[in-house]
Structures are given as C-alpha cells and as structure tokens.
PDB file of C-alpha atoms in Angstrom:
ATOM      1  CA  UNK A  27     -83.474 -56.371  77.395  1.00 50.00           C
ATOM      2  CA  UNK A  28     -81.702 -57.528  75.007  1.00 53.00           C
ATOM      3  CA  UNK A  29     -77.686 -56.963  73.458  1.00 52.00           C
ATOM      4  CA  UNK A  30     -77.123 -57.379  69.817  1.00 53.00           C
ATOM      5  CA  UNK A  31     -74.474 -60.858  69.335  1.00 53.00           C
ATOM      6  CA  UNK A  32     -70.822 -59.909  68.956  1.00 51.00           C
ATOM      7  CA  UNK A  33     -69.120 -60.897  65.325  1.00 49.00           C
ATOM      8  CA  UNK A  34     -66.330 -63.139  65.797  1.00 48.00           C
ATOM      9  CA  UNK A  35     -65.623 -61.825  61.712  1.00 47.00           C
ATOM     10  CA  UNK A  36     -64.075 -58.177  63.581  1.00 48.00           C
ATOM     11  CA  UNK A  37     -62.181 -59.682  66.046  1.00 47.00           C
ATOM     12  CA  UNK A  38     -60.433 -62.600  63.201  1.00 49.00           C
ATOM     13  CA  UNK A  39     -59.403 -59.024  60.994  1.00 53.00           C
ATOM     14  CA  UNK A  40     -57.828 -57.237  63.214  1.00 58.00           C
ATOM     15  CA  UNK A  41     -54.683 -58.767  63.750  1.00 66.00           C
ATOM     16  CA  UNK A  42     -52.060 -57.627  66.574  1.00 67.00           C
ATOM     17  CA  UNK A  43     -49.513 -57.161  63.185  1.00 71.00           C
ATOM     18  CA  UNK A  44     -52.103 -55.601  61.573  1.00 72.00           C
ATOM     19  CA  UNK A  45     -53.046 -52.749  64.920  1.00 78.00           C
ATOM     20  CA  UNK A  46     -49.191 -52.114  65.473  1.00 84.00           C
ATOM     21  CA  UNK A  47     -48.726 -51.398  61.387  1.00 82.00           C
ATOM     22  CA  UNK A  48     -51.416 -49.217  61.169  1.00 82.00           C
ATOM     23  CA  UNK A  49     -49.844 -47.316  65.213  1.00 85.00           C
ATOM     24  CA  UNK A  50     -46.950 -47.188  63.440  1.00 86.00           C
ATOM     25  CA  UNK A  51     -48.236 -45.723  60.344  1.00 86.00           C
ATOM     26  CA  UNK A  52     -50.626 -42.585  63.023  1.00 88.00           C
ATOM     27  CA  UNK A  53     -47.167 -41.988  65.095  1.00 87.00           C
ATOM     28  CA  UNK A  54     -45.341 -41.329  62.434  1.00 88.00           C
ATOM     29  CA  UNK A  55     -48.079 -38.883  60.774  1.00 87.00           C
ATOM     30  CA  UNK A  56     -48.476 -37.486  63.626  1.00 87.00           C
ATOM     31  CA  UNK A  57     -44.002 -36.883  63.837  1.00 87.00           C
ATOM     32  CA  UNK A  58     -44.220 -36.056  60.101  1.00 87.00           C
ATOM     33  CA  UNK A  59     -47.324 -33.551  61.253  1.00 86.00           C
ATOM     34  CA  UNK A  60     -45.843 -31.221  64.187  1.00 86.00           C
ATOM     35  CA  UNK A  61     -42.409 -30.680  61.997  1.00 85.00           C
ATOM     36  CA  UNK A  62     -44.561 -29.840  59.038  1.00 83.00           C
ATOM     37  CA  UNK A  63     -45.896 -27.370  61.704  1.00 85.00           C
ATOM     38  CA  UNK A  64     -43.417 -26.675  63.695  1.00 85.00           C
ATOM     39  CA  UNK A  65     -41.529 -24.995  60.065  1.00 84.00           C
ATOM     40  CA  UNK A  66     -44.087 -22.842  59.859  1.00 84.00           C
ATOM     41  CA  UNK A  67     -44.486 -21.937  63.004  1.00 85.00           C
ATOM     42  CA  UNK A  68     -39.946 -21.194  62.160  1.00 85.00           C
ATOM     43  CA  UNK A  69     -41.573 -19.088  59.469  1.00 86.00           C
ATOM     44  CA  UNK A  70     -44.203 -17.275  60.598  1.00 85.00           C
ATOM     45  CA  UNK A  71     -41.589 -15.963  63.811  1.00 87.00           C
ATOM     46  CA  UNK A  72     -39.306 -15.252  60.276  1.00 87.00           C
ATOM     47  CA  UNK A  73     -41.736 -13.394  58.945  1.00 88.00           C
ATOM     48  CA  UNK A  74     -42.485 -11.277  62.077  1.00 87.00           C
ATOM     49  CA  UNK A  75     -39.541 -10.568  62.104  1.00 88.00           C
ATOM     50  CA  UNK A  76     -39.059  -9.609  59.344  1.00 89.00           C
ATOM     51  CA  UNK A  77     -41.996  -8.118  58.542  1.00 89.00           C
ATOM     52  CA  UNK A  78     -41.337  -5.576  62.164  1.00 90.00           C
ATOM     53  CA  UNK A  79     -37.383  -4.196  60.067  1.00 92.00           C
ATOM     54  CA  UNK A  80     -38.138  -3.869  57.216  1.00 92.00           C
ATOM     55  CA  UNK A  81     -41.546  -1.548  59.512  1.00 92.00           C
ATOM     56  CA  UNK A  82     -38.558   0.271  61.459  1.00 93.00           C
ATOM     57  CA  UNK A  83     -36.633   0.696  58.050  1.00 93.00           C
ATOM     58  CA  UNK A  84     -38.669   2.292  56.131  1.00 94.00           C
ATOM     59  CA  UNK A  85     -39.826   4.400  59.188  1.00 94.00           C
ATOM     60  CA  UNK A  86     -36.632   6.078  58.800  1.00 94.00           C
ATOM     61  CA  UNK A  87     -36.639   6.542  55.304  1.00 95.00           C
ATOM     62  CA  UNK A  88     -40.065   8.792  55.784  1.00 94.00           C
ATOM     63  CA  UNK A  89     -38.517  10.856  58.698  1.00 95.00           C
ATOM     64  CA  UNK A  90     -35.312  11.217  56.450  1.00 96.00           C
ATOM     65  CA  UNK A  91     -37.329  12.336  53.324  1.00 93.00           C
ATOM     66  CA  UNK A  92     -40.234  14.553  55.082  1.00 91.00           C
ATOM     67  CA  UNK A  93     -36.122  16.246  56.613  1.00 94.00           C
ATOM     68  CA  UNK A  94     -35.514  16.696  53.200  1.00 94.00           C
ATOM     69  CA  UNK A  95     -38.429  17.972  52.186  1.00 88.00           C
ATOM     70  CA  UNK A  96     -38.573  20.938  54.945  1.00 88.00           C
ATOM     71  CA  UNK A  97     -34.813  21.920  54.697  1.00 93.00           C
ATOM     72  CA  UNK A  98     -36.227  22.486  50.515  1.00 92.00           C
ATOM     73  CA  UNK A  99     -38.187  24.330  51.498  1.00 89.00           C
ATOM     74  CA  UNK A 100     -35.996  25.954  54.014  1.00 91.00           C
ATOM     75  CA  UNK A 101     -33.291  26.616  51.556  1.00 94.00           C
ATOM     76  CA  UNK A 102     -35.901  27.766  48.783  1.00 92.00           C
ATOM     77  CA  UNK A 103     -37.319  30.432  51.454  1.00 92.00           C
ATOM     78  CA  UNK A 104     -33.692  31.813  52.825  1.00 93.00           C
ATOM     79  CA  UNK A 105     -32.581  31.804  48.801  1.00 95.00           C
ATOM     80  CA  UNK A 106     -36.348  34.191  48.324  1.00 93.00           C
ATOM     81  CA  UNK A 107     -35.897  36.488  51.746  1.00 93.00           C
ATOM     82  CA  UNK A 108     -32.537  37.342  50.380  1.00 95.00           C
ATOM     83  CA  UNK A 109     -33.498  38.146  46.762  1.00 95.00           C
ATOM     84  CA  UNK A 110     -35.726  40.217  49.195  1.00 93.00           C
ATOM     85  CA  UNK A 111     -39.005  39.005  49.581  1.00 93.00           C
ATOM     86  CA  UNK A 112     -41.398  39.250  51.685  1.00 94.00           C
ATOM     87  CA  UNK A 113     -41.043  36.801  54.671  1.00 91.00           C
ATOM     88  CA  UNK A 114     -45.165  35.697  54.822  1.00 93.00           C
ATOM     89  CA  UNK A 115     -44.708  35.748  50.775  1.00 92.00           C
ATOM     90  CA  UNK A 116     -42.374  32.975  51.275  1.00 92.00           C
ATOM     91  CA  UNK A 117     -43.747  31.597  54.260  1.00 92.00           C
ATOM     92  CA  UNK A 118     -47.512  31.205  52.406  1.00 94.00           C
ATOM     93  CA  UNK A 119     -45.829  30.547  48.988  1.00 91.00           C
ATOM     94  CA  UNK A 120     -43.871  27.024  51.387  1.00 90.00           C
ATOM     95  CA  UNK A 121     -47.507  26.450  53.012  1.00 91.00           C
ATOM     96  CA  UNK A 122     -49.523  26.570  49.208  1.00 93.00           C
ATOM     97  CA  UNK A 123     -46.197  24.260  47.782  1.00 89.00           C
ATOM     98  CA  UNK A 124     -47.064  21.629  51.377  1.00 89.00           C
ATOM     99  CA  UNK A 125     -50.436  21.249  50.467  1.00 93.00           C
ATOM    100  CA  UNK A 126     -50.662  20.977  46.278  1.00 93.00           C
ATOM    101  CA  UNK A 127     -47.971  18.449  46.927  1.00 90.00           C
ATOM    102  CA  UNK A 128     -50.007  16.620  50.285  1.00 92.00           C
ATOM    103  CA  UNK A 129     -52.242  16.544  47.398  1.00 96.00           C
ATOM    104  CA  UNK A 130     -50.474  14.811  44.698  1.00 94.00           C
ATOM    105  CA  UNK A 131     -50.118  11.902  47.594  1.00 91.00           C
ATOM    106  CA  UNK A 132     -53.448  11.929  48.038  1.00 93.00           C
ATOM    107  CA  UNK A 133     -53.762  11.718  44.229  1.00 95.00           C
ATOM    108  CA  UNK A 134     -51.802   8.366  44.092  1.00 93.00           C
ATOM    109  CA  UNK A 135     -53.330   7.205  46.954  1.00 90.00           C
ATOM    110  CA  UNK A 136     -56.891   7.279  45.691  1.00 90.00           C
ATOM    111  CA  UNK A 137     -55.800   4.928  42.273  1.00 90.00           C
ATOM    112  CA  UNK A 138     -53.891   2.803  43.600  1.00 87.00           C
ATOM    113  CA  UNK A 139     -56.724   1.872  46.425  1.00 83.00           C
ATOM    114  CA  UNK A 140     -58.592   1.298  42.699  1.00 83.00           C
ATOM    115  CA  UNK A 141     -55.658  -0.561  41.508  1.00 80.00           C
ATOM    116  CA  UNK A 142     -55.772  -3.676  44.668  1.00 76.00           C
ATOM    117  CA  UNK A 143     -59.400  -4.221  43.478  1.00 71.00           C
ATOM    118  CA  UNK A 144     -59.585  -7.208  45.397  1.00 66.00           C
ATOM    119  CA  UNK A 145     -63.032  -8.564  43.600  1.00 66.00           C
ATOM    120  CA  UNK A 146     -61.553 -11.594  41.881  1.00 67.00           C
ATOM    121  CA  UNK A 147     -60.081 -13.097  45.051  1.00 65.00           C
ATOM    122  CA  UNK A 148     -63.157 -12.338  46.772  1.00 62.00           C
ATOM    123  CA  UNK A 149     -65.175 -14.125  43.431  1.00 69.00           C
ATOM    124  CA  UNK A 150     -62.529 -16.976  43.555  1.00 68.00           C
ATOM    125  CA  UNK A 151     -62.834 -17.579  47.111  1.00 68.00           C
ATOM    126  CA  UNK A 152     -66.766 -16.584  47.594  1.00 72.00           C
ATOM    127  CA  UNK A 153     -68.272 -17.817  44.471  1.00 71.00           C
ATOM    128  CA  UNK A 154     -71.591 -15.296  43.383  1.00 70.00           C
ATOM    129  CA  UNK A 155     -74.816 -16.250  42.624  1.00 71.00           C
ATOM    130  CA  UNK A 156     -74.438 -14.256  39.163  1.00 63.00           C
ATOM    131  CA  UNK A 157     -71.824 -16.911  38.020  1.00 52.00           C
TER     132      UNK A 157
END
C-alpha cells in the first residue's frame, strides 16, 4: 500500500503566530459563549422564581375572591331568611346563582380559547404546503 505524499504547503501556512491567534479567537469565543449562557441561566432562574411567586399570589387572590363570593351569597341568604323566605328556597336560589356564574365563566373560557389561535405562529414555524 502506498501512502499519499505529504504536501509541504500545509506546514508552511500554519505558522505558530497564526495558530496562536486562532487559539485566542477560540478561547475568547468560548468565554463569550460561557458568559451568555450563564446570563441566560440566571434569567431563567429569575423567571422561574418570579413565576412561582406570581402563581402563589394568584392562588391567594382566587381564594379571597371565592371567600368573598360565598360571603355575598351567605349575606343574601341571611337577608332573605330575615324576610321570611324558606330555607329550601334560599339554598336553591344560591345553588342556581352559583351554577349561573360558573356557566358565565365557562363561556368566557371558551371565548378566550378561541382567541388563543396559534395557527399563525405555527405557520411561521412550520410552513404548510397550501401556501
């Protein structure tokens, strides 16, 4: 088997100055990439922490709103009781009011889901053949 001849032109162009400059560029780019990735990791940690705090605060708000809603229904029931309405009628009215409010919220959820149309984003990411 014959070995291919080595060309001397390759060894002449790779001078120590060019190699060290290339190594310096690689090191500086690695350092830059490390700092950018470190900054991205720090941003991600801050985002996760802020999101967890926001979620906890929103759970508190939801709990307080639910408590307020139940207290409003209880107040209306107590006022109706003082005017002589039957307990069964009061409980039935409160149940129907709660069910109606849940239906309104469900309707708003449906509208919100229809408005969250991501087809434009998906078309930008993955173009369809129809275009």
